[in-house]
PDB file of C-alpha atoms in Angstrom:
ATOM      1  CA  UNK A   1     148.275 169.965 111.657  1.00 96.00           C
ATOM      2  CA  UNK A   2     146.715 173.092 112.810  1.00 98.00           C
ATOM      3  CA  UNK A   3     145.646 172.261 116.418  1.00 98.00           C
ATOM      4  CA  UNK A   4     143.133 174.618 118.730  1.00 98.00           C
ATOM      5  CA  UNK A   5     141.325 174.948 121.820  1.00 98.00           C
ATOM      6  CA  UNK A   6     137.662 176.540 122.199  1.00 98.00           C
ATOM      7  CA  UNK A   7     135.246 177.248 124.859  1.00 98.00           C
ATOM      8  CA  UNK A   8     134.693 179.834 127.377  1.00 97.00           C
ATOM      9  CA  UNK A   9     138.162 181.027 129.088  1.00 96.00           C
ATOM     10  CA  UNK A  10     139.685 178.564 131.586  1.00 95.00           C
ATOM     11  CA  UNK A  11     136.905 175.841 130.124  1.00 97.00           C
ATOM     12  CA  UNK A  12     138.652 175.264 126.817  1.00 98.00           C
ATOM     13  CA  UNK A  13     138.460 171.960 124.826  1.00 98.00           C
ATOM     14  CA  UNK A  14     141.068 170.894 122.483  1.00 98.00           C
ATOM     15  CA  UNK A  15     140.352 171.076 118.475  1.00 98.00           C
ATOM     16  CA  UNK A  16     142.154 170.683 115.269  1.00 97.00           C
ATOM     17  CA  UNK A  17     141.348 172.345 111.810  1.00 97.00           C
ATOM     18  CA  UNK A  18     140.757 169.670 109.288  1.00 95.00           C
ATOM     19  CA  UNK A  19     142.424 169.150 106.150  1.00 91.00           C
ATOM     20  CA  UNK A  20     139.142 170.928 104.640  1.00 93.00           C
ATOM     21  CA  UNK A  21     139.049 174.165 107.114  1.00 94.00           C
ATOM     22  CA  UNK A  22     136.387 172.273 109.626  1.00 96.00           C
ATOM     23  CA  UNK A  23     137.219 172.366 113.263  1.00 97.00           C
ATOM     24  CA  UNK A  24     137.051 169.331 115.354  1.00 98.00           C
ATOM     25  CA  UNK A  25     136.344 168.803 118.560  1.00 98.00           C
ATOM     26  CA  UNK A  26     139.651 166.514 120.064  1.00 97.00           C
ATOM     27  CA  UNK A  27     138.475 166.140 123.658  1.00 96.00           C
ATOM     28  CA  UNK A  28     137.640 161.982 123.143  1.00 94.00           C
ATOM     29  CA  UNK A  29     141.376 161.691 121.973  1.00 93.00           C
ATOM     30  CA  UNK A  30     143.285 164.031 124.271  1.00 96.00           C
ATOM     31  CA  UNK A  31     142.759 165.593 127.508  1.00 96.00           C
ATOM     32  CA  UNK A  32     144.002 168.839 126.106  1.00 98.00           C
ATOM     33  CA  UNK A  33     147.027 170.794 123.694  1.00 98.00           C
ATOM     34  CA  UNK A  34     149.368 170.667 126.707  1.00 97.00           C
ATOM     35  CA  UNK A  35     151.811 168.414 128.200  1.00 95.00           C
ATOM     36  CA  UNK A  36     152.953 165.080 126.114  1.00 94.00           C
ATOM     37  CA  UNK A  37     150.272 165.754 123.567  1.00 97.00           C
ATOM     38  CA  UNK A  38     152.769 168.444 122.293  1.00 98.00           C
ATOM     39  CA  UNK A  39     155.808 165.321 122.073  1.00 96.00           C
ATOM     40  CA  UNK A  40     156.491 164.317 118.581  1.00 96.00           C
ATOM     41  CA  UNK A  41     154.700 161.018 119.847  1.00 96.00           C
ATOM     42  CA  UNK A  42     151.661 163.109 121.028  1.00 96.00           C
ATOM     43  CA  UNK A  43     151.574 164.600 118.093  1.00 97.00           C
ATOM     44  CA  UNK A  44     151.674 161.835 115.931  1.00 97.00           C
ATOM     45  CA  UNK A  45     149.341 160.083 117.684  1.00 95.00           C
ATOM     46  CA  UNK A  46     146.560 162.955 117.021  1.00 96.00           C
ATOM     47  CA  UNK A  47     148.104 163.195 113.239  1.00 95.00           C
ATOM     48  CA  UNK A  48     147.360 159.156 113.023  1.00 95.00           C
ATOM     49  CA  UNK A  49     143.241 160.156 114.074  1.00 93.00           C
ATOM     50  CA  UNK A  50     140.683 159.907 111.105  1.00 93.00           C
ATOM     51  CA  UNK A  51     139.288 162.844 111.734  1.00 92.00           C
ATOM     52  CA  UNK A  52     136.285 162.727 109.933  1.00 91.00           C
ATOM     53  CA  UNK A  53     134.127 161.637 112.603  1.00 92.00           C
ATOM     54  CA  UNK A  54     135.168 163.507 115.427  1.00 96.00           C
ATOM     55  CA  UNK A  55     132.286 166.342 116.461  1.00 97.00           C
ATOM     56  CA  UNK A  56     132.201 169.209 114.986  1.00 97.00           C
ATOM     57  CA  UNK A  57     133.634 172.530 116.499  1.00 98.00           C
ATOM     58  CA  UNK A  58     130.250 175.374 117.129  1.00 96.00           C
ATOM     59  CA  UNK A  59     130.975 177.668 113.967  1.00 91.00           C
ATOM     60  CA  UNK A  60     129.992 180.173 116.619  1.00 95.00           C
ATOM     61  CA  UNK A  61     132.232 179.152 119.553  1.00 97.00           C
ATOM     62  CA  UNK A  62     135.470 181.176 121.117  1.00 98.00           C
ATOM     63  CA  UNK A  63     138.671 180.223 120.005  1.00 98.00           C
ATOM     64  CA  UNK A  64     141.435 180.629 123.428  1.00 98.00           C
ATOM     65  CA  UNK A  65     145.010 180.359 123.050  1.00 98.00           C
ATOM     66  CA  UNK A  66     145.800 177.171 121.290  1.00 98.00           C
ATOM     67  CA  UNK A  67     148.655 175.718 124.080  1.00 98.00           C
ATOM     68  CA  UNK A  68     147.408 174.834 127.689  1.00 98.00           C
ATOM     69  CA  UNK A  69     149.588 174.934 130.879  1.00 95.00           C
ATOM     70  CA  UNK A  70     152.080 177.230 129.646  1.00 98.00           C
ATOM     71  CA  UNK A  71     154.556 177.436 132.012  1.00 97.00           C
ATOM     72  CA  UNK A  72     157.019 180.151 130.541  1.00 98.00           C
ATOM     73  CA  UNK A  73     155.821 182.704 128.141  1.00 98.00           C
ATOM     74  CA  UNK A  74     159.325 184.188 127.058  1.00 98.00           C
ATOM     75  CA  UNK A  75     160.040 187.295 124.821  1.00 98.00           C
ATOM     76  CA  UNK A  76     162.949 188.258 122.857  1.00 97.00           C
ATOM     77  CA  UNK A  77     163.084 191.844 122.307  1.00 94.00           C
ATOM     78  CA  UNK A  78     165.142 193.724 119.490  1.00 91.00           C
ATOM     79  CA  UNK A  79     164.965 190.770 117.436  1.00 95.00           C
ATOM     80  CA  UNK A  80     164.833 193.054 113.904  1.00 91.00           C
ATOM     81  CA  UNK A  81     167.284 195.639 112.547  1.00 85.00           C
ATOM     82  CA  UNK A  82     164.737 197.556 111.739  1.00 80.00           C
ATOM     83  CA  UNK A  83     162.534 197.727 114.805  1.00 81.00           C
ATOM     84  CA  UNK A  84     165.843 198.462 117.072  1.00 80.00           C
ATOM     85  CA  UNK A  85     166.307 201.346 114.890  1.00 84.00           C
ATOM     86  CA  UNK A  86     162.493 202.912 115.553  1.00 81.00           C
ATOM     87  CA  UNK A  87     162.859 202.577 119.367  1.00 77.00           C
ATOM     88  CA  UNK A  88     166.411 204.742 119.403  1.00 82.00           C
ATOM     89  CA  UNK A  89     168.040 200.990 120.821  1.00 74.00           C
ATOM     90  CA  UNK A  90     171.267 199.229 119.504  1.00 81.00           C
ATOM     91  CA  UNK A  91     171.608 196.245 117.965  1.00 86.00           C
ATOM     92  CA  UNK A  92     171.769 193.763 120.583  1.00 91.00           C
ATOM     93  CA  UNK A  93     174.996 191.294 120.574  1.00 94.00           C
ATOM     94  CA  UNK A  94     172.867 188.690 122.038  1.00 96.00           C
ATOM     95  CA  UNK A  95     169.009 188.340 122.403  1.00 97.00           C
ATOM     96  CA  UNK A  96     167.324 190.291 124.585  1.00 95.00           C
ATOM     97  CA  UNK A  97     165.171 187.932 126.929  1.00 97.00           C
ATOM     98  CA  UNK A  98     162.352 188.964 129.220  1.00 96.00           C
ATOM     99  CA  UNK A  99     159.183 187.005 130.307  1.00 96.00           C
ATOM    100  CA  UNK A 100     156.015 187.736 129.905  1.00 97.00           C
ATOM    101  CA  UNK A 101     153.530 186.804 132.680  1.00 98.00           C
ATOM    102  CA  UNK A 102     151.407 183.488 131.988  1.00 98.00           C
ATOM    103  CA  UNK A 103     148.657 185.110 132.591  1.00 98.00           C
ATOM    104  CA  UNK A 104     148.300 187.676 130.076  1.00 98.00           C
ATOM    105  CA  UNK A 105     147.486 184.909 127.605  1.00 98.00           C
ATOM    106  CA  UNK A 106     144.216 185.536 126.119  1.00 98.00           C
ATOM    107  CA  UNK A 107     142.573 184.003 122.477  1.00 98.00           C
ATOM    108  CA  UNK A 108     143.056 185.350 119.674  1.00 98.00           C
ATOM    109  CA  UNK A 109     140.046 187.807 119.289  1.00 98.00           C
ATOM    110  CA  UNK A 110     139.960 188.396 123.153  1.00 98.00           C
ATOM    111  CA  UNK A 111     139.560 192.353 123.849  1.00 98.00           C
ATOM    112  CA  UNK A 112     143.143 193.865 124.587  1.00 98.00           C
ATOM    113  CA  UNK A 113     142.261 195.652 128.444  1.00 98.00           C
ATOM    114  CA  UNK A 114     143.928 199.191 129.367  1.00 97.00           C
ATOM    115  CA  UNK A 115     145.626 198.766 132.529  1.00 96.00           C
ATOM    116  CA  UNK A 116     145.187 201.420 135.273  1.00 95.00           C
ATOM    117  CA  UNK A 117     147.783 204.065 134.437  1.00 94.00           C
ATOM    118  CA  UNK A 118     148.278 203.496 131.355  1.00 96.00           C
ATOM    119  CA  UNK A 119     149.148 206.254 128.818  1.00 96.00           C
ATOM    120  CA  UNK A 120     150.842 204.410 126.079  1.00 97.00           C
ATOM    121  CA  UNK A 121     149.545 201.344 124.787  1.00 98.00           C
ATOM    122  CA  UNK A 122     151.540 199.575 122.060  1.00 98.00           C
ATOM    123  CA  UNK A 123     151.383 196.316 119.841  1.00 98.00           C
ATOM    124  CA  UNK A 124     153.539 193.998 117.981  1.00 97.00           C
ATOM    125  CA  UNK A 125     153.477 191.334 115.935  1.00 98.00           C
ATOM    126  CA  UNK A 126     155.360 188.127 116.616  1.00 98.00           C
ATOM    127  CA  UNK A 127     155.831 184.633 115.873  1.00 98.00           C
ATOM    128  CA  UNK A 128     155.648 182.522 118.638  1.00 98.00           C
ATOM    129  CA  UNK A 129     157.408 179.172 119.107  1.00 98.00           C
ATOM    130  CA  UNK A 130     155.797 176.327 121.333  1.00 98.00           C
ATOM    131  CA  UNK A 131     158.165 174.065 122.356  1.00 98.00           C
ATOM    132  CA  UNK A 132     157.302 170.281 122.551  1.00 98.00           C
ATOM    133  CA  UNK A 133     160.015 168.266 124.249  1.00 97.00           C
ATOM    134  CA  UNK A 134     162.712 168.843 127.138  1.00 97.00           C
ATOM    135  CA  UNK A 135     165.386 171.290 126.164  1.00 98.00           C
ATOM    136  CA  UNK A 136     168.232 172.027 128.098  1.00 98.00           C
ATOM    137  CA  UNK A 137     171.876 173.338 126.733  1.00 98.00           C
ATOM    138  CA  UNK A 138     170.400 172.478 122.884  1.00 98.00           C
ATOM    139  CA  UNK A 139     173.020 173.263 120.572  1.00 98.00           C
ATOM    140  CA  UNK A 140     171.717 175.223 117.316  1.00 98.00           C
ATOM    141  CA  UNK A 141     171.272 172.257 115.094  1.00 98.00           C
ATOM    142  CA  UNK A 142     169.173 170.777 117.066  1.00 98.00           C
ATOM    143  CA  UNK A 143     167.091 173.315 118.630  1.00 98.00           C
ATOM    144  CA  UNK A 144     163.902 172.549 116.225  1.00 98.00           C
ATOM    145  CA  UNK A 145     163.782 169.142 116.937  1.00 97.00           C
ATOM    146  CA  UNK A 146     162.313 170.433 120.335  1.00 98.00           C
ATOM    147  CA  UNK A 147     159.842 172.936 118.525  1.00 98.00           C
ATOM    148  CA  UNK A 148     155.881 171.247 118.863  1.00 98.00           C
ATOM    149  CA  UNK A 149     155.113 174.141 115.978  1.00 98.00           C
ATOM    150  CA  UNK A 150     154.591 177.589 115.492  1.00 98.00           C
ATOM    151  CA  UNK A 151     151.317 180.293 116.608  1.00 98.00           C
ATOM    152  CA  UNK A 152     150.868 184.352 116.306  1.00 98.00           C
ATOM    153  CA  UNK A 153     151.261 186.254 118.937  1.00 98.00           C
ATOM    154  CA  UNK A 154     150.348 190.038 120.007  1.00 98.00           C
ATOM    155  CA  UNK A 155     153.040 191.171 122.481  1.00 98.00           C
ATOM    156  CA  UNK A 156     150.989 194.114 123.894  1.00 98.00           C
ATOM    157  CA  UNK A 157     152.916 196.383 125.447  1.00 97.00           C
ATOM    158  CA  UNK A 158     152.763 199.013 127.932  1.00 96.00           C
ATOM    159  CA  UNK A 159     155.787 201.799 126.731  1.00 95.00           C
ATOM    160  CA  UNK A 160     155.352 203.855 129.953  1.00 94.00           C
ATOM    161  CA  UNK A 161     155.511 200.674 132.468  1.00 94.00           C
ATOM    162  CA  UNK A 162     158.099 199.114 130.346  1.00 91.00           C
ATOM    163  CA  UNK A 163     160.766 201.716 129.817  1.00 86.00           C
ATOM    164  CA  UNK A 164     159.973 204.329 132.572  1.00 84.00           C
ATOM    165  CA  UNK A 165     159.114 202.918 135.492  1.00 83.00           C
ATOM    166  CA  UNK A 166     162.714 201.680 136.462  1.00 79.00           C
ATOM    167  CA  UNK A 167     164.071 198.070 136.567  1.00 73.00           C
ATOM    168  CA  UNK A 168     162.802 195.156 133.941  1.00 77.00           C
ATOM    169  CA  UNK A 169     160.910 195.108 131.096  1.00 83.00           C
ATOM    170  CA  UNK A 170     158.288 192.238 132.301  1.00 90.00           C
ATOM    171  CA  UNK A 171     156.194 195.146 134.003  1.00 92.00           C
ATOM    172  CA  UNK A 172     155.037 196.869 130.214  1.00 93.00           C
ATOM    173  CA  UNK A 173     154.527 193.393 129.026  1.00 96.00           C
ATOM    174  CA  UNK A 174     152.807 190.929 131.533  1.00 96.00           C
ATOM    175  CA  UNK A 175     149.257 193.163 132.265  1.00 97.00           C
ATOM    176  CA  UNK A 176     146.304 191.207 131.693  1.00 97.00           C
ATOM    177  CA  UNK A 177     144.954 190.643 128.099  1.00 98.00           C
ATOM    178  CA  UNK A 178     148.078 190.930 126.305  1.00 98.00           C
ATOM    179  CA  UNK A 179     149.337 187.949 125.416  1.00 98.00           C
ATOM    180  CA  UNK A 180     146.568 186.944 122.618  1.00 98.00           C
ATOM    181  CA  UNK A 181     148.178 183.348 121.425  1.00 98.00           C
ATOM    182  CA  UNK A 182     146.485 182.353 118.191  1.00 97.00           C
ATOM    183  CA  UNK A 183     144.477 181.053 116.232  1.00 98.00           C
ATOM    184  CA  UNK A 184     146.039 177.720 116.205  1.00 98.00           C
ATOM    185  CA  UNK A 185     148.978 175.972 116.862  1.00 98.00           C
ATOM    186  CA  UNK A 186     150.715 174.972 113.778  1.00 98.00           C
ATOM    187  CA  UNK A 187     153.210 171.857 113.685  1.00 98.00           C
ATOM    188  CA  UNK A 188     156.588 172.100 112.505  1.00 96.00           C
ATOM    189  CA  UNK A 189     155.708 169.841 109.673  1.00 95.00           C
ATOM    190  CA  UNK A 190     153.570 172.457 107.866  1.00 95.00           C
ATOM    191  CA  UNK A 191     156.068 175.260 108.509  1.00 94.00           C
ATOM    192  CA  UNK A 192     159.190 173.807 108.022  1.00 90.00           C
ATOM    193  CA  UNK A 193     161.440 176.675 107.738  1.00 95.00           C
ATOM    194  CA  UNK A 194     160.148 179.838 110.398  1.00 97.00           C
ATOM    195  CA  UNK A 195     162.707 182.124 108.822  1.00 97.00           C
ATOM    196  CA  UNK A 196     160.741 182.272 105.378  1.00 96.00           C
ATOM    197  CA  UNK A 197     157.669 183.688 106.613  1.00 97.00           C
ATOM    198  CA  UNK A 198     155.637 187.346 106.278  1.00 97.00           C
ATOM    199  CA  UNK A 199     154.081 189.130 109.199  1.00 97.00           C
ATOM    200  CA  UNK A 200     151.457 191.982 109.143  1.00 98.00           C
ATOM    201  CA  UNK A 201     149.423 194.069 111.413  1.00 98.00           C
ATOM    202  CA  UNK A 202     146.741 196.491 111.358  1.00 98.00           C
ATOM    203  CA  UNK A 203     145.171 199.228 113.481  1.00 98.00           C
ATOM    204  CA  UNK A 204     141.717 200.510 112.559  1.00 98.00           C
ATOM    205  CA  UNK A 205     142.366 199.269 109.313  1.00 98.00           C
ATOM    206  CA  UNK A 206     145.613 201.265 108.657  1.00 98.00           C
ATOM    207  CA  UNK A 207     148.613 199.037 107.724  1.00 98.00           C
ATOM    208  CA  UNK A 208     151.184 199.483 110.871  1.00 97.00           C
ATOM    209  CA  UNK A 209     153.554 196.334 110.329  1.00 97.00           C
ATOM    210  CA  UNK A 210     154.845 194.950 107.407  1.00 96.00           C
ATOM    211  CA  UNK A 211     157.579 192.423 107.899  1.00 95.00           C
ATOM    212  CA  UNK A 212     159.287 188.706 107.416  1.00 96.00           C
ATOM    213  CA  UNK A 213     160.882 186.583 109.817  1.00 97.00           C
ATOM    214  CA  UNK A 214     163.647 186.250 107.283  1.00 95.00           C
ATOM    215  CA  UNK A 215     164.561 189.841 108.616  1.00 94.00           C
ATOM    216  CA  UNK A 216     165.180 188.455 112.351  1.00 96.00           C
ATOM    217  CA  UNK A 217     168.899 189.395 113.795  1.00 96.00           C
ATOM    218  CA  UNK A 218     168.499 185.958 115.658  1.00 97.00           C
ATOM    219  CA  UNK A 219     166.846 182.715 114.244  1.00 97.00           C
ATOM    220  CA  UNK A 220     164.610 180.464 115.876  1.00 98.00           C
ATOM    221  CA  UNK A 221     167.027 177.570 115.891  1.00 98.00           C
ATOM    222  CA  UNK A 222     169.762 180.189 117.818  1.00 98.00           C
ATOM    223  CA  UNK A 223     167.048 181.429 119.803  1.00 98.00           C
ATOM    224  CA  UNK A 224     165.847 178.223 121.126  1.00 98.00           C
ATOM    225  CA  UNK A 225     169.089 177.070 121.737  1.00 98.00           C
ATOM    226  CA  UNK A 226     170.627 180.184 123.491  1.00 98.00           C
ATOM    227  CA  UNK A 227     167.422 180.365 125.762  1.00 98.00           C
ATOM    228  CA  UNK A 228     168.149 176.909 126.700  1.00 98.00           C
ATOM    229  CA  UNK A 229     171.078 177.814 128.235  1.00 98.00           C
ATOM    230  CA  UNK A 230     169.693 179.891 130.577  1.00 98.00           C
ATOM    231  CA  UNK A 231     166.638 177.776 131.718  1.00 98.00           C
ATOM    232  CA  UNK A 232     165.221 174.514 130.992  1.00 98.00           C
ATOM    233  CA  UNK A 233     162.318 175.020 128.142  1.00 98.00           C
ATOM    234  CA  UNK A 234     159.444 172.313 128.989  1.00 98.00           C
ATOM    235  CA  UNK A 235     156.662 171.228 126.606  1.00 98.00           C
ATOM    236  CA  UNK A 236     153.999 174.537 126.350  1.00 98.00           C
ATOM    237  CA  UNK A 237     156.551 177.231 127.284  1.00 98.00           C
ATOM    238  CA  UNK A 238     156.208 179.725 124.477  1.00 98.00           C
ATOM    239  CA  UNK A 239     158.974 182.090 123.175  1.00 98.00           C
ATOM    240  CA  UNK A 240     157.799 184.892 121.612  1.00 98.00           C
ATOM    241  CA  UNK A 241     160.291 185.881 118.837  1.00 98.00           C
ATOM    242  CA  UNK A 242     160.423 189.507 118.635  1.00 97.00           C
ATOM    243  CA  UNK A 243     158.973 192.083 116.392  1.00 96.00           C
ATOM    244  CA  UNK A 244     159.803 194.239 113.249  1.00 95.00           C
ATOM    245  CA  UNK A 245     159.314 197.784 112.680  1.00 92.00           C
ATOM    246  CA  UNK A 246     156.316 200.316 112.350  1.00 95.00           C
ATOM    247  CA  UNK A 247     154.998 199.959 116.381  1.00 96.00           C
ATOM    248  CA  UNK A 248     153.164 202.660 117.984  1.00 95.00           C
ATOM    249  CA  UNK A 249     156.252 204.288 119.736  1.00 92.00           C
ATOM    250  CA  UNK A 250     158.836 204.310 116.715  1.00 91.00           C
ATOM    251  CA  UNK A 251     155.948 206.296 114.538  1.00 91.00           C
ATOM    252  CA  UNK A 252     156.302 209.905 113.727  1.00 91.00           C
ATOM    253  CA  UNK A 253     154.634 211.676 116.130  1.00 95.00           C
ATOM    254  CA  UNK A 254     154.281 208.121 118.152  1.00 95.00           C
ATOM    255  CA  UNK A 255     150.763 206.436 118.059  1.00 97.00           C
ATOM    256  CA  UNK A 256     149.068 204.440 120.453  1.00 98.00           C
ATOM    257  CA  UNK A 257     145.904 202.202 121.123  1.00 98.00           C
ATOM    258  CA  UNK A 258     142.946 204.048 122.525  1.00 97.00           C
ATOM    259  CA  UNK A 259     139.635 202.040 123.773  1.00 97.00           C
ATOM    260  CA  UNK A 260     137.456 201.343 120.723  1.00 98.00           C
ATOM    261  CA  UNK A 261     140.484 200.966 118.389  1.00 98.00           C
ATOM    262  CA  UNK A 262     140.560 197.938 116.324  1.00 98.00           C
ATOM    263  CA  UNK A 263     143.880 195.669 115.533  1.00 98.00           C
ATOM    264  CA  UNK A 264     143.963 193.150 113.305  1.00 98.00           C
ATOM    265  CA  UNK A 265     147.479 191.055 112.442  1.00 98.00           C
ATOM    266  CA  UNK A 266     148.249 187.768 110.890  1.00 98.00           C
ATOM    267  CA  UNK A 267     151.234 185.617 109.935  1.00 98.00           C
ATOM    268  CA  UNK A 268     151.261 183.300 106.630  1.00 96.00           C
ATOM    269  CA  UNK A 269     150.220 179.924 107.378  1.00 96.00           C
ATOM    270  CA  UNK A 270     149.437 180.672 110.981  1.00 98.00           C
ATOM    271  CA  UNK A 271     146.005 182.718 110.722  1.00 98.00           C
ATOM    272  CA  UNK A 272     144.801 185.936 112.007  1.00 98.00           C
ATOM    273  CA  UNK A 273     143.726 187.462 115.277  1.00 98.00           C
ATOM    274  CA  UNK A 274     141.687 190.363 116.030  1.00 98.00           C
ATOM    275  CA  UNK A 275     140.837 192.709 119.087  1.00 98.00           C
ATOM    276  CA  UNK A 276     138.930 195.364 119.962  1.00 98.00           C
ATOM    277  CA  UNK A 277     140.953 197.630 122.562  1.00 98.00           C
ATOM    278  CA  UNK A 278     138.792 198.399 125.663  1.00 98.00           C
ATOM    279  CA  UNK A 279     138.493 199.834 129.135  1.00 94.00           C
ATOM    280  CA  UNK A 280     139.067 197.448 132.389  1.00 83.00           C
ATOM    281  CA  UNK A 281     135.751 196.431 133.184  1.00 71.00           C
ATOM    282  CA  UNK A 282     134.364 196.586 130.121  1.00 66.00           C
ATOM    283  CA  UNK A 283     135.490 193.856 127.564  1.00 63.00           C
ATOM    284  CA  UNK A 284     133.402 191.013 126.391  1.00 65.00           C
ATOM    285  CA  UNK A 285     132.253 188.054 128.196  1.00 56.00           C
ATOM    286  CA  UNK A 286     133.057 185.353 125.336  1.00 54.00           C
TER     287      UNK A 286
END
């Protein structure tokens, strides 16, 4: 299934994106894509649905970030060979974990907002994983058994905040707008193996990331379970899975967003997002 929410920010509905590319509006069969509607019960409850005469979805209406009540939004940085290379970094010997703040999480075609201060305004391309049941201590094998599905994510970052401003990461990564989750959340059934899948991302139309999550140093099943041994993953927590090569700061002379640039990215089988990059104060009211 390829499940959604839509509506003005903080009013979302839940959807789903029929078997022939029509969204649906879900809200008479669940309250919303959070909570035990992301339990392999929940879900195959709303997979059970004849969904041919729910409402239709506004062709015109704003898609937000397909998950509700997200309580951790985690990242894993360094994830690729090749990325660790571009940013001058080692290998890691274990994932790199940092959080990013809940409420950077915009839609998918929500403008990206320069923060105050900022001089060097990155993005990356990720595959997210939304977990769906209780994990805690999950040994490898068993790590996507917890997994609800799978969404693209923008992991926005801020190189200045992040890497010169002393202390953690979180601060370059947690601003407002840039978390865009999106388009939809797709189930583990549809994407049954995450490590066989091709990520891309464009700025102004330029080609800036060209990847596969074949390439990752750590798999989702290890990184699932190795996060879980650190903190309890609830349903809706999202880990975002790291990034390959060709960002903004590992380019020769480094490159970074401006207001008015355009990025555009996309994951197969998990659909496309796109923002416009803009000053505070003056992105769109969806």
């Amino acid at each position: 299934m390829k499940l959604l929410r839509f509506g003005p920010p903080g009013e979302e509905r839940p959807g789903l994106l029929d078997r022939d590319g029509v969204m649906r509006d879900l809200s008479s069969v669940v309250g919303d894509i959070a909570g035990a509607a992301l339990s392999p019960s929940g879900l195959a409850r709303i997979a059970g649905i004849d969904t041919s005469h729910l409402p239709l979805v506004p062709a015109d209406a704003r898609l937000g970030p397909p998950v509700a009540g997200v309580g951790k939004f985690i990242g894993i940085g360094l994830n690729y060979s090749d990325h660790a290379r571009e940013s001058g970094m080692a290998e890691p010997k274990e994932p790199i974990v940092f959080m990013k703040a809940v409420s950077c999480i915009g839609g998918p075609d929500d403008d990206v907002i320069v923060p105050r201060g900022s001089t060097r305004l990155d993005w990356e391309v990720e595959l997210g994983v939304v977990i769906g049941s209780r994990a805690q201590y999950v040994a490898p094998e068993a790590a996507l058994g917890h997994v609800a599905g799978y969404v693209l994510v923008n992991d926005v970052s801020e190189r200045a905040f992040q890497l010169d401003r002393g202390g953690l990461w979180d601060k370059g990564k947690g601003c407002d707008s840039f978390g865009p989750i999106g388009p939809w959340l797709v189930t583990r059934d549809e994407l049954p193996d995450p490590q066989a899948l091709d990520l891309w991302l464009d700025v102004n139309g330029r080609r800036m990331q060209s990847g596969s999550t074949r390439d990752m140093i750590f798999g989702v099943a290890e990184l699932v379970s190795y996060v879980s041994q650190f903190m309890t993953l609830l349903p809706g927590d999202v880990i975002a899975t790291g990034t390959p090569a060709g960002v903004g700061m590992g380019r020769q002379p480094p490159q970074y967003l401006r207001p008015g640039d355009e990025i555009r990215l996309g994951i197969g089988g998990l659909g496309e997002q796109r923002q416009i990059v803009v000053t505070a104060g003056a992105a769109r009211q969806p």
